[in-house]
Amino acid sequence: MEWEADTVLEVTPEAGEPFIVHIEWQSGNDQRMAFRMARYDLLLCDSYHRKVMGVVIYVGEKPMSMENSFHSFGLQYTCPMIDIRDMSPDVFLSSDDPGEVILAILAGREVKLTVIREILHKLRILTAGDVAFFSEKLKHLELIAQLRGLNLQEQLIKEEETMPITIDIRKDLRYQQGVAEGVLKAKKQDALKMLEKGISLSLIEEITGLSVNEIKILQNTLKA
């Protein structure tokens, strides 16, 4: 039996044994998703001889309605399911990877015009004048925008057509300070949501980039 997972990472925590993180990006509500994840994770566990944490990140247009667990007599499996709309666009906009930056268009409960403009601005900077590379990323952005409906795609295309010449404001000190503060705040908000879902500290550290001590401080605020 062969299965191809979307994203598989090995995580080495500060304490304890390394483990595997398996992430599936899901665009539709599949009521057998927990069963599929259980099948994937058992195969990964058998292949790598590591404990496996499965995570589903939902990127679809309709509200997420999937069950996150599967039970069959003695077999029990549960995995976190995260709606990307519960994550802040700033988490993706802070990346220097164009492929990660474009995911900001799916994050947040409402797609704001300022987010679209920031994505386009960041792509201009990261592609560094490479017209072909920039055009390729715009196509990817338009395809991903379809997951939120035609209205968003039309709004995106309109912004592309009226896009001004980009100035690299990353060198401005006030811009850098503002971005750093906004990103840290967004990461902490996302970490709190993950803690509420019972996701391990090691995985939260891997996803957000926050230290274990910072995450523990946030964890204490939930207990207060």
PDB file of N, CA and C in Angstrom, residues 78-139:
ATOM      1  N   THR A  78      -7.594  10.510  17.030  1.00  0.00           N
ATOM      2  CA  THR A  78      -8.037  11.908  17.049  1.00  0.00           C
ATOM      3  C   THR A  78      -6.916  12.790  16.529  1.00  0.00           C
ATOM      4  N   CYS A  79      -7.256  13.792  15.731  1.00  0.00           N
ATOM      5  CA  CYS A  79      -6.236  14.733  15.251  1.00  0.00           C
ATOM      6  C   CYS A  79      -6.808  16.156  15.266  1.00  0.00           C
ATOM      7  N   PRO A  80      -5.960  17.165  15.495  1.00  0.00           N
ATOM      8  CA  PRO A  80      -6.425  18.561  15.441  1.00  0.00           C
ATOM      9  C   PRO A  80      -6.823  18.930  14.007  1.00  0.00           C
ATOM     10  N   MET A  81      -7.896  19.691  13.877  1.00  0.00           N
ATOM     11  CA  MET A  81      -8.305  20.231  12.579  1.00  0.00           C
ATOM     12  C   MET A  81      -8.377  21.746  12.715  1.00  0.00           C
ATOM     13  N   ILE A  82      -7.550  22.444  11.942  1.00  0.00           N
ATOM     14  CA  ILE A  82      -7.416  23.897  12.070  1.00  0.00           C
ATOM     15  C   ILE A  82      -7.970  24.575  10.824  1.00  0.00           C
ATOM     16  N   ASP A  83      -8.903  25.476  11.009  1.00  0.00           N
ATOM     17  CA  ASP A  83      -9.413  26.287   9.902  1.00  0.00           C
ATOM     18  C   ASP A  83      -8.417  27.422   9.680  1.00  0.00           C
ATOM     19  N   ILE A  84      -7.862  27.531   8.470  1.00  0.00           N
ATOM     20  CA  ILE A  84      -6.843  28.543   8.198  1.00  0.00           C
ATOM     21  C   ILE A  84      -7.380  29.953   8.422  1.00  0.00           C
ATOM     22  N   ARG A  85      -8.718  30.115   8.403  1.00  0.00           N
ATOM     23  CA  ARG A  85      -9.313  31.428   8.667  1.00  0.00           C
ATOM     24  C   ARG A  85      -9.157  31.859  10.123  1.00  0.00           C
ATOM     25  N   ASP A  86      -8.833  30.889  10.985  1.00  0.00           N
ATOM     26  CA  ASP A  86      -8.585  31.223  12.390  1.00  0.00           C
ATOM     27  C   ASP A  86      -7.155  31.701  12.608  1.00  0.00           C
ATOM     28  N   MET A  87      -6.342  31.652  11.567  1.00  0.00           N
ATOM     29  CA  MET A  87      -4.960  32.115  11.652  1.00  0.00           C
ATOM     30  C   MET A  87      -4.863  33.533  11.106  1.00  0.00           C
ATOM     31  N   SER A  88      -3.906  34.299  11.596  1.00  0.00           N
ATOM     32  CA  SER A  88      -3.735  35.679  11.139  1.00  0.00           C
ATOM     33  C   SER A  88      -2.955  35.714   9.823  1.00  0.00           C
ATOM     34  N   PRO A  89      -3.350  36.574   8.871  1.00  0.00           N
ATOM     35  CA  PRO A  89      -2.578  36.732   7.630  1.00  0.00           C
ATOM     36  C   PRO A  89      -1.131  37.141   7.888  1.00  0.00           C
ATOM     37  N   ASP A  90      -0.884  37.844   9.023  1.00  0.00           N
ATOM     38  CA  ASP A  90       0.471  38.309   9.335  1.00  0.00           C
ATOM     39  C   ASP A  90       1.464  37.164   9.484  1.00  0.00           C
ATOM     40  N   VAL A  91       0.988  35.994   9.910  1.00  0.00           N
ATOM     41  CA  VAL A  91       1.878  34.840  10.066  1.00  0.00           C
ATOM     42  C   VAL A  91       2.505  34.476   8.717  1.00  0.00           C
ATOM     43  N   PHE A  92       1.701  34.532   7.658  1.00  0.00           N
ATOM     44  CA  PHE A  92       2.193  34.183   6.322  1.00  0.00           C
ATOM     45  C   PHE A  92       2.922  35.359   5.677  1.00  0.00           C
ATOM     46  N   LEU A  93       2.446  36.569   5.939  1.00  0.00           N
ATOM     47  CA  LEU A  93       3.086  37.748   5.358  1.00  0.00           C
ATOM     48  C   LEU A  93       4.487  37.982   5.916  1.00  0.00           C
ATOM     49  N   SER A  94       4.774  37.421   7.084  1.00  0.00           N
ATOM     50  CA  SER A  94       6.098  37.607   7.688  1.00  0.00           C
ATOM     51  C   SER A  94       7.155  36.698   7.065  1.00  0.00           C
ATOM     52  N   SER A  95       6.708  35.750   6.227  1.00  0.00           N
ATOM     53  CA  SER A  95       7.647  34.801   5.626  1.00  0.00           C
ATOM     54  C   SER A  95       8.418  35.436   4.467  1.00  0.00           C
ATOM     55  N   ASP A  96       9.603  34.898   4.198  1.00  0.00           N
ATOM     56  CA  ASP A  96      10.384  35.309   3.031  1.00  0.00           C
ATOM     57  C   ASP A  96      10.291  34.276   1.916  1.00  0.00           C
ATOM     58  N   ASP A  97       9.340  33.368   2.026  1.00  0.00           N
ATOM     59  CA  ASP A  97       9.079  32.358   0.994  1.00  0.00           C
ATOM     60  C   ASP A  97       7.811  32.777   0.244  1.00  0.00           C
ATOM     61  N   PRO A  98       7.911  33.099  -1.057  1.00  0.00           N
ATOM     62  CA  PRO A  98       6.730  33.541  -1.811  1.00  0.00           C
ATOM     63  C   PRO A  98       5.571  32.552  -1.739  1.00  0.00           C
ATOM     64  N   GLY A  99       5.893  31.252  -1.704  1.00  0.00           N
ATOM     65  CA  GLY A  99       4.848  30.238  -1.631  1.00  0.00           C
ATOM     66  C   GLY A  99       4.063  30.294  -0.339  1.00  0.00           C
ATOM     67  N   GLU A 100       4.703  30.722   0.738  1.00  0.00           N
ATOM     68  CA  GLU A 100       4.013  30.870   2.023  1.00  0.00           C
ATOM     69  C   GLU A 100       3.259  32.194   2.100  1.00  0.00           C
ATOM     70  N   VAL A 101       3.831  33.233   1.500  1.00  0.00           N
ATOM     71  CA  VAL A 101       3.197  34.564   1.529  1.00  0.00           C
ATOM     72  C   VAL A 101       1.810  34.531   0.891  1.00  0.00           C
ATOM     73  N   ILE A 102       1.673  33.798  -0.223  1.00  0.00           N
ATOM     74  CA  ILE A 102       0.384  33.805  -0.925  1.00  0.00           C
ATOM     75  C   ILE A 102      -0.721  33.127  -0.121  1.00  0.00           C
ATOM     76  N   LEU A 103      -0.367  32.302   0.882  1.00  0.00           N
ATOM     77  CA  LEU A 103      -1.377  31.668   1.723  1.00  0.00           C
ATOM     78  C   LEU A 103      -2.103  32.681   2.611  1.00  0.00           C
ATOM     79  N   ALA A 104      -1.529  33.883   2.739  1.00  0.00           N
ATOM     80  CA  ALA A 104      -2.164  34.925   3.557  1.00  0.00           C
ATOM     81  C   ALA A 104      -3.547  35.285   3.020  1.00  0.00           C
ATOM     82  N   ILE A 105      -3.781  35.032   1.743  1.00  0.00           N
ATOM     83  CA  ILE A 105      -5.074  35.393   1.147  1.00  0.00           C
ATOM     84  C   ILE A 105      -6.192  34.500   1.673  1.00  0.00           C
ATOM     85  N   LEU A 106      -5.828  33.337   2.239  1.00  0.00           N
ATOM     86  CA  LEU A 106      -6.839  32.431   2.791  1.00  0.00           C
ATOM     87  C   LEU A 106      -7.033  32.623   4.287  1.00  0.00           C
ATOM     88  N   ALA A 107      -6.078  33.283   4.940  1.00  0.00           N
ATOM     89  CA  ALA A 107      -6.125  33.440   6.396  1.00  0.00           C
ATOM     90  C   ALA A 107      -7.044  34.596   6.798  1.00  0.00           C
ATOM     91  N   GLY A 108      -7.549  34.535   8.028  1.00  0.00           N
ATOM     92  CA  GLY A 108      -8.430  35.601   8.500  1.00  0.00           C
ATOM     93  C   GLY A 108      -9.872  35.358   8.089  1.00  0.00           C
ATOM     94  N   ARG A 109     -10.796  35.823   8.902  1.00  0.00           N
ATOM     95  CA  ARG A 109     -12.217  35.622   8.615  1.00  0.00           C
ATOM     96  C   ARG A 109     -12.713  36.488   7.463  1.00  0.00           C
ATOM     97  N   GLU A 110     -12.078  37.639   7.264  1.00  0.00           N
ATOM     98  CA  GLU A 110     -12.442  38.511   6.157  1.00  0.00           C
ATOM     99  C   GLU A 110     -11.175  38.896   5.403  1.00  0.00           C
ATOM    100  N   VAL A 111     -11.210  38.753   4.088  1.00  0.00           N
ATOM    101  CA  VAL A 111     -10.058  39.157   3.277  1.00  0.00           C
ATOM    102  C   VAL A 111     -10.168  40.649   3.017  1.00  0.00           C
ATOM    103  N   LYS A 112      -9.224  41.416   3.557  1.00  0.00           N
ATOM    104  CA  LYS A 112      -9.252  42.862   3.417  1.00  0.00           C
ATOM    105  C   LYS A 112      -8.395  43.300   2.240  1.00  0.00           C
ATOM    106  N   LEU A 113      -8.762  44.430   1.688  1.00  0.00           N
ATOM    107  CA  LEU A 113      -8.015  44.970   0.551  1.00  0.00           C
ATOM    108  C   LEU A 113      -6.560  45.218   0.931  1.00  0.00           C
ATOM    109  N   THR A 114      -6.335  45.626   2.172  1.00  0.00           N
ATOM    110  CA  THR A 114      -4.958  45.890   2.610  1.00  0.00           C
ATOM    111  C   THR A 114      -4.120  44.618   2.589  1.00  0.00           C
ATOM    112  N   VAL A 115      -4.733  43.466   2.887  1.00  0.00           N
ATOM    113  CA  VAL A 115      -4.001  42.191   2.859  1.00  0.00           C
ATOM    114  C   VAL A 115      -3.613  41.831   1.436  1.00  0.00           C
ATOM    115  N   ILE A 116      -4.536  42.007   0.497  1.00  0.00           N
ATOM    116  CA  ILE A 116      -4.237  41.722  -0.913  1.00  0.00           C
ATOM    117  C   ILE A 116      -3.077  42.589  -1.384  1.00  0.00           C
ATOM    118  N   ARG A 117      -3.139  43.871  -1.044  1.00  0.00           N
ATOM    119  CA  ARG A 117      -2.075  44.785  -1.476  1.00  0.00           C
ATOM    120  C   ARG A 117      -0.735  44.432  -0.836  1.00  0.00           C
ATOM    121  N   GLU A 118      -0.768  44.003   0.429  1.00  0.00           N
ATOM    122  CA  GLU A 118       0.473  43.616   1.103  1.00  0.00           C
ATOM    123  C   GLU A 118       1.072  42.355   0.484  1.00  0.00           C
ATOM    124  N   ILE A 119       0.207  41.413   0.085  1.00  0.00           N
ATOM    125  CA  ILE A 119       0.692  40.201  -0.584  1.00  0.00           C
ATOM    126  C   ILE A 119       1.398  40.561  -1.884  1.00  0.00           C
ATOM    127  N   LEU A 120       0.756  41.388  -2.694  1.00  0.00           N
ATOM    128  CA  LEU A 120       1.338  41.792  -3.981  1.00  0.00           C
ATOM    129  C   LEU A 120       2.639  42.564  -3.769  1.00  0.00           C
ATOM    130  N   HIS A 121       2.640  43.418  -2.778  1.00  0.00           N
ATOM    131  CA  HIS A 121       3.829  44.199  -2.461  1.00  0.00           C
ATOM    132  C   HIS A 121       4.986  43.281  -2.056  1.00  0.00           C
ATOM    133  N   LYS A 122       4.683  42.324  -1.185  1.00  0.00           N
ATOM    134  CA  LYS A 122       5.719  41.399  -0.704  1.00  0.00           C
ATOM    135  C   LYS A 122       6.237  40.518  -1.841  1.00  0.00           C
ATOM    136  N   LEU A 123       5.356  40.095  -2.721  1.00  0.00           N
ATOM    137  CA  LEU A 123       5.783  39.267  -3.857  1.00  0.00           C
ATOM    138  C   LEU A 123       6.718  40.037  -4.776  1.00  0.00           C
ATOM    139  N   ARG A 124       6.425  41.313  -4.985  1.00  0.00           N
ATOM    140  CA  ARG A 124       7.303  42.159  -5.812  1.00  0.00           C
ATOM    141  C   ARG A 124       8.712  42.197  -5.219  1.00  0.00           C
ATOM    142  N   ILE A 125       8.769  42.349  -3.902  1.00  0.00           N
ATOM    143  CA  ILE A 125      10.067  42.438  -3.228  1.00  0.00           C
ATOM    144  C   ILE A 125      10.816  41.108  -3.299  1.00  0.00           C
ATOM    145  N   LEU A 126      10.104  40.013  -2.993  1.00  0.00           N
ATOM    146  CA  LEU A 126      10.750  38.706  -2.921  1.00  0.00           C
ATOM    147  C   LEU A 126      11.175  38.164  -4.283  1.00  0.00           C
ATOM    148  N   THR A 127      10.481  38.567  -5.343  1.00  0.00           N
ATOM    149  CA  THR A 127      10.870  38.089  -6.677  1.00  0.00           C
ATOM    150  C   THR A 127      11.967  38.946  -7.291  1.00  0.00           C
ATOM    151  N   ALA A 128      12.295  40.067  -6.645  1.00  0.00           N
ATOM    152  CA  ALA A 128      13.477  40.882  -6.984  1.00  0.00           C
ATOM    153  C   ALA A 128      13.625  41.183  -8.477  1.00  0.00           C
ATOM    154  N   GLY A 129      12.540  41.605  -9.095  1.00  0.00           N
ATOM    155  CA  GLY A 129      12.620  42.027 -10.489  1.00  0.00           C
ATOM    156  C   GLY A 129      12.551  40.906 -11.506  1.00  0.00           C
ATOM    157  N   ASP A 130      12.427  39.666 -11.063  1.00  0.00           N
ATOM    158  CA  ASP A 130      12.304  38.527 -11.972  1.00  0.00           C
ATOM    159  C   ASP A 130      10.847  38.455 -12.440  1.00  0.00           C
ATOM    160  N   VAL A 131      10.589  38.989 -13.626  1.00  0.00           N
ATOM    161  CA  VAL A 131       9.211  39.110 -14.135  1.00  0.00           C
ATOM    162  C   VAL A 131       8.550  37.756 -14.281  1.00  0.00           C
ATOM    163  N   ALA A 132       9.274  36.775 -14.800  1.00  0.00           N
ATOM    164  CA  ALA A 132       8.707  35.442 -15.015  1.00  0.00           C
ATOM    165  C   ALA A 132       8.318  34.791 -13.689  1.00  0.00           C
ATOM    166  N   PHE A 133       9.201  34.927 -12.684  1.00  0.00           N
ATOM    167  CA  PHE A 133       8.941  34.340 -11.370  1.00  0.00           C
ATOM    168  C   PHE A 133       7.756  35.037 -10.705  1.00  0.00           C
ATOM    169  N   PHE A 134       7.707  36.364 -10.851  1.00  0.00           N
ATOM    170  CA  PHE A 134       6.608  37.143 -10.278  1.00  0.00           C
ATOM    171  C   PHE A 134       5.281  36.727 -10.921  1.00  0.00           C
ATOM    172  N   SER A 135       5.266  36.577 -12.236  1.00  0.00           N
ATOM    173  CA  SER A 135       4.049  36.173 -12.953  1.00  0.00           C
ATOM    174  C   SER A 135       3.599  34.779 -12.538  1.00  0.00           C
ATOM    175  N   GLU A 136       4.558  33.905 -12.316  1.00  0.00           N
ATOM    176  CA  GLU A 136       4.241  32.540 -11.875  1.00  0.00           C
ATOM    177  C   GLU A 136       3.546  32.556 -10.518  1.00  0.00           C
ATOM    178  N   LYS A 137       4.064  33.378  -9.588  1.00  0.00           N
ATOM    179  CA  LYS A 137       3.470  33.454  -8.262  1.00  0.00           C
ATOM    180  C   LYS A 137       2.088  34.118  -8.291  1.00  0.00           C
ATOM    181  N   LEU A 138       1.893  35.061  -9.210  1.00  0.00           N
ATOM    182  CA  LEU A 138       0.571  35.675  -9.364  1.00  0.00           C
ATOM    183  C   LEU A 138      -0.463  34.633  -9.811  1.00  0.00           C
ATOM    184  N   LYS A 139      -0.052  33.741 -10.717  1.00  0.00           N
ATOM    185  CA  LYS A 139      -0.957  32.680 -11.176  1.00  0.00           C
ATOM    186  C   LYS A 139      -1.327  31.758 -10.019  1.00  0.00           C
TER     187      LYS A 139
END
